[in-house]
XYZ file of C-alpha atoms in Angstrom:
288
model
C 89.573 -25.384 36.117
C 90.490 -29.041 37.308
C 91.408 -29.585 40.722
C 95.073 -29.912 41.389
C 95.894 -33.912 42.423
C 98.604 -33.858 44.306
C 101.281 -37.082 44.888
C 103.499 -37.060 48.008
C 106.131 -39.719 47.714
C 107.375 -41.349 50.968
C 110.869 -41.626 49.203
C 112.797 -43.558 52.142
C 109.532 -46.140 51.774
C 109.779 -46.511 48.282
C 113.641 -47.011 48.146
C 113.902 -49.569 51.036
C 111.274 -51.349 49.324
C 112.676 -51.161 46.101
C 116.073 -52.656 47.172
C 114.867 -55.000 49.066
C 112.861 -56.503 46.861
C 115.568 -57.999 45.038
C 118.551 -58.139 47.105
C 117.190 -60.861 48.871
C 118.397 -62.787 46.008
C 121.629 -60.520 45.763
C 120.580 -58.942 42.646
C 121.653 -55.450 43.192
C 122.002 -54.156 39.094
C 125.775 -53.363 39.069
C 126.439 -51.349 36.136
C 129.133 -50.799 34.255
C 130.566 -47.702 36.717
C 130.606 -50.552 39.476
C 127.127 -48.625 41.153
C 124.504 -50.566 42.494
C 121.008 -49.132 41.164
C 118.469 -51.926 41.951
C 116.434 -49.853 44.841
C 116.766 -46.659 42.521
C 115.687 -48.658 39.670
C 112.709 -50.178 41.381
C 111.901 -46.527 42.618
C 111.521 -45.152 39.500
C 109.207 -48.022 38.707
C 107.267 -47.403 41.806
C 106.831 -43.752 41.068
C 105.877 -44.213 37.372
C 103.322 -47.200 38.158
C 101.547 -44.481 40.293
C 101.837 -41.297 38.136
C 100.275 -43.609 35.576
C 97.472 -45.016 37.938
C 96.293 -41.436 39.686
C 97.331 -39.353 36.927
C 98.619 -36.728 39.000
C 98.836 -32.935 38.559
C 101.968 -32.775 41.083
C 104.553 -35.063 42.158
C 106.424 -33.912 45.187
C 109.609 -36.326 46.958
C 110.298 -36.419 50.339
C 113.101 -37.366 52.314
C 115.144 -38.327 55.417
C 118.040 -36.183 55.746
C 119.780 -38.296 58.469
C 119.187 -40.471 61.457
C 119.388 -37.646 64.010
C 115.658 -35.883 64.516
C 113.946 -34.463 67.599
C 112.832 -37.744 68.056
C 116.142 -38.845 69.079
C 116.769 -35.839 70.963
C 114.052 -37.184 73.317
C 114.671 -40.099 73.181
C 117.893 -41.715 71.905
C 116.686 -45.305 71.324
C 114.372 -44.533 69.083
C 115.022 -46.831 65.987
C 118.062 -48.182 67.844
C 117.098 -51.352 66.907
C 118.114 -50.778 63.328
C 121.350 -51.695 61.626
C 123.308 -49.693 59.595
C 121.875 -49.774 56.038
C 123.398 -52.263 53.697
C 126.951 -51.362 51.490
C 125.158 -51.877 48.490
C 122.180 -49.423 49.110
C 124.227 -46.684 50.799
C 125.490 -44.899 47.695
C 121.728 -44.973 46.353
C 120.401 -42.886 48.717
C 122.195 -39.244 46.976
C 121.360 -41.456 43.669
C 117.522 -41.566 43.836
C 117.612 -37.901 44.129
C 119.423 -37.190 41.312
C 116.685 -39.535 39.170
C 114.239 -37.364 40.710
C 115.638 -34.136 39.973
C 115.956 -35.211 36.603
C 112.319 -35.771 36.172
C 111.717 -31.975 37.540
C 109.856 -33.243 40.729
C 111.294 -31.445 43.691
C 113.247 -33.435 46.648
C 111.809 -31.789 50.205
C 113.808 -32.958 53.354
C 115.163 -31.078 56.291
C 117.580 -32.173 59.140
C 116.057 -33.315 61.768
C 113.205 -33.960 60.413
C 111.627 -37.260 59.393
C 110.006 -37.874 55.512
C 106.903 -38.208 57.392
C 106.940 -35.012 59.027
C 107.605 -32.962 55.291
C 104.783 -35.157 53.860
C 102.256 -34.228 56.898
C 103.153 -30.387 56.854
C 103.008 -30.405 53.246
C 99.548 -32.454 53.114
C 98.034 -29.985 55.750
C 98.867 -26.944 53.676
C 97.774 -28.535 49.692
C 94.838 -30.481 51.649
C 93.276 -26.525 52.556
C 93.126 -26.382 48.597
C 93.621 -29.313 46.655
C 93.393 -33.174 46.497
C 96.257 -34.889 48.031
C 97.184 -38.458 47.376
C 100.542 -39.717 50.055
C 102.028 -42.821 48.155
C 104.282 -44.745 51.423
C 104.524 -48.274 53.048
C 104.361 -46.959 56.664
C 100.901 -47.406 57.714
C 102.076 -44.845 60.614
C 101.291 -42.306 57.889
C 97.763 -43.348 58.295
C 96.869 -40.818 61.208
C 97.122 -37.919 58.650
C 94.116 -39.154 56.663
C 91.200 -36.340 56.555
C 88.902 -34.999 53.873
C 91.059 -34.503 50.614
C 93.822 -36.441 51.679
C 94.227 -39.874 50.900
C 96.705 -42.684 52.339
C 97.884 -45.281 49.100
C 99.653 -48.285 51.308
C 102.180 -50.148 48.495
C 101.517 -53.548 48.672
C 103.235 -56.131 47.103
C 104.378 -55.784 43.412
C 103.900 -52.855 41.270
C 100.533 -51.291 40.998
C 98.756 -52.885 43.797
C 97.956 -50.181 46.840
C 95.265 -50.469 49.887
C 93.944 -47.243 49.644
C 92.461 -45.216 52.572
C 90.310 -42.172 53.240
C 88.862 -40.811 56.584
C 85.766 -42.836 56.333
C 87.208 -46.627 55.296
C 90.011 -46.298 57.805
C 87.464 -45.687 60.827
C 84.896 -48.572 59.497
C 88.162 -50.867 59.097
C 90.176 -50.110 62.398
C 87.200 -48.607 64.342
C 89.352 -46.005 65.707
C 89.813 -42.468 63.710
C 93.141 -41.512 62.298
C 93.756 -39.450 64.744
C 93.681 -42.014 67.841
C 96.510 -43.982 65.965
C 98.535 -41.457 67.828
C 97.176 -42.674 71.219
C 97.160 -46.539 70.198
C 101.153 -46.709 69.479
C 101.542 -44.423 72.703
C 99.718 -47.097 74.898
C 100.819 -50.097 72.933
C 104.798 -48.665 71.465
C 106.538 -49.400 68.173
C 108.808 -52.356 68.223
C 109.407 -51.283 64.735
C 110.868 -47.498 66.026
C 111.653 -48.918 69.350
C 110.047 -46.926 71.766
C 107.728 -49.643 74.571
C 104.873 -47.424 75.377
C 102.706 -48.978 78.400
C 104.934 -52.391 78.698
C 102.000 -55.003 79.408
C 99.521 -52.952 77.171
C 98.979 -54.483 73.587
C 97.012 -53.592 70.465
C 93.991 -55.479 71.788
C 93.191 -53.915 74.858
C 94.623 -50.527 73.668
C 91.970 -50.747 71.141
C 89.272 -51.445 73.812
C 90.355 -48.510 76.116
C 90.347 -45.859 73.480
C 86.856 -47.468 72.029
C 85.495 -46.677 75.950
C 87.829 -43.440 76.524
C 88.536 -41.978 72.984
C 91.881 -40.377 74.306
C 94.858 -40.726 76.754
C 93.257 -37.948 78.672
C 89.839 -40.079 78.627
C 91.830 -42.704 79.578
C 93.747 -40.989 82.448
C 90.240 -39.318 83.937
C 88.729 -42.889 84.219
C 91.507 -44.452 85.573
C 89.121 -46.389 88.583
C 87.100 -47.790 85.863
C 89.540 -49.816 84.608
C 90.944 -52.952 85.703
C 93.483 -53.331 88.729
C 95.886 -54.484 86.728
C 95.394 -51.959 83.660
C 95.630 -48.969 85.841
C 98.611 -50.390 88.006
C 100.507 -50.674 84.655
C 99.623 -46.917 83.074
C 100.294 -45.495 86.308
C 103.640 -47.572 86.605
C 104.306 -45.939 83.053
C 102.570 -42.751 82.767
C 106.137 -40.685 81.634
C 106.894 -43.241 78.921
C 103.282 -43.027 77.856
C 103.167 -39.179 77.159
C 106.694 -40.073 75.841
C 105.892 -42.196 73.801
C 102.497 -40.121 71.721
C 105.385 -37.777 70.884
C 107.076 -40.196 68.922
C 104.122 -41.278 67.562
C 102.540 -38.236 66.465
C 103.977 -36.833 63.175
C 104.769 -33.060 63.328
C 102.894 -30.765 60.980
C 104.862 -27.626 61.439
C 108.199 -28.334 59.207
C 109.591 -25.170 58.046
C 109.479 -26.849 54.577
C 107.529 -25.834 51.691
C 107.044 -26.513 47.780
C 105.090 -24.002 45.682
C 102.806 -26.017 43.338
C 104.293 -23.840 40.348
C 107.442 -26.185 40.672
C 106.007 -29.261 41.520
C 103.690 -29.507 38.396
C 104.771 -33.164 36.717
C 106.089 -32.368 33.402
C 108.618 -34.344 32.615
C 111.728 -33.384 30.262
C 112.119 -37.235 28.384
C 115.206 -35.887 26.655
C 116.572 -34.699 30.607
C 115.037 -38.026 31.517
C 117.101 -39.996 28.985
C 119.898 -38.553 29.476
C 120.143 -39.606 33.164
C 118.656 -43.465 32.270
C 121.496 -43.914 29.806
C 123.840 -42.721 32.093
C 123.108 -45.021 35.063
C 122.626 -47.973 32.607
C 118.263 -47.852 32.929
C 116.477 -49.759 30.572
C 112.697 -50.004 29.525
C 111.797 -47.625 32.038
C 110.553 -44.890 29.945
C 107.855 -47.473 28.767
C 105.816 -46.732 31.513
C 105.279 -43.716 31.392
C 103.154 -43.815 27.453
């Protein structure tokens, strides 16, 4: 029997993309209905550009169900930084999902959760059995890498991904997926707004976990390192174990998909019927 392939779709990373992509020259695919559909448009492109290129078994959609998580319950300025998402892009976001239902591929989200959370608890359970193949733009999925599953960065365009297993990410970064966790902890996320160790950046980060391996290493060798190092973890030692929280994504959703509905089979006539609707042309090309 073949081995089951399984995509999981970093949805929110593929629609952001998507829209952005051309509203930055205010083309945003107004139909007739008055709806914007660029970002869902450019979705659906995404998503069919990679069934066609991995030829998955499964396709499986994950979501953000909100801006409220636990990660905001600990700490509210996470991803305070970020405006409210543009008029034109707000009524896509129950949109997308409806394209996606219509292709049969299930939509997984839960409140309070983040998209990256569902895809790492869902890549941990398929991974124990099956190949798994996590199709994003957030490099912060990156620390889930391990043997069967495998990290496809989009890059720009359609069709062009820098893909990752275990074994290229440590020869590229020198660090294992796993101490990404520790590296954003010591050196934050501007992007999710959380500082880490303020005075502590990717380079030296890098160094100490190199030496150290772990923020425990780190802590038990604290009079190795340099006055000035130590002074500033022990000045932020709260907002350090703070801040590998944040950057670790939680495995233990209470999600799950069986594989019996996540099996890509799409119904063209269902298909159709929702690409007429919203106004989609030439889309169904690329899927022959």
């Amino acid at each position: 029997m073949k081995e089951n392939k399984i995509l999981l779709v970093d949805g929110m990373a593929l629609l952001f993309r998507a829209f952005y992509a051309t509203a930055m020259s205010n083309y945003y695919m107004i139909n007739s209905k008055g709806m914007p559909t660029n970002a869902v448009y450019g979705f659906v492109k995404h998503l069919f550009t990679a069934t066609k290129n991995y030829e998955p078994s499964h396709v499986v959609c994950c979501w953000d169900m909100g801006s409220t998580t636990f990660r905001t319950e600990m700490f509210p300025e996470y991803k305070a930084n970020r405006g409210e998402p543009p008029v034109e892009l707000v009524p896509q976001f129950d949109l997308v999902k409806e394209v996606v239902d219509s292709l049969d591929i299930p939509n997984v989200g839960l409140a309070g959760y983040e998209a990256d959370d569902c895809i790492g608890t869902l890549a941990s359970k398929y991974s124990e059995h099956s190949e798994v193949i996590i199709l994003t733009g957030d490099q912060d999925i990156l620390q889930l890498l391990k043997d069967n599953v495998t990290v496809s960065l989009l890059k720009k365009g359609y069709g062009n991904y820098a893909e990752y297993q275990h074994e290229t990410f440590v020869k590229e970064k020198g660090i294992t997926p796993a101490q990404m966790i520790d590296l954003k902890a010591l050196m934050g996320d501007s992007s999710d707004n959380y500082p880490g160790v303020k005075g502590i950046g990717e380079k030296t980060a890098l160094k100490l976990l190199t030496e150290y391996e772990t923020i425990e290493g780190i802590l038990d060798n604290l009079p190795k390192l340099t006055k000035g190092q130590r002074a500033k973890i022990e000045n932020e030692l709260e907002m350090l174990h703070l801040s590998r929280k944040l950057a670790a994504i939680y495995c233990g959703v209470d999600v799950d998909c069986s594989l019996d509905d996540a099996i890509l089979e799409i119904n063209r006539e269902r298909m159709m019927e929702k690409f007429n609707e919203l106004e989609f042309k030439r889309l169904e090309s690329l899927l022959s």
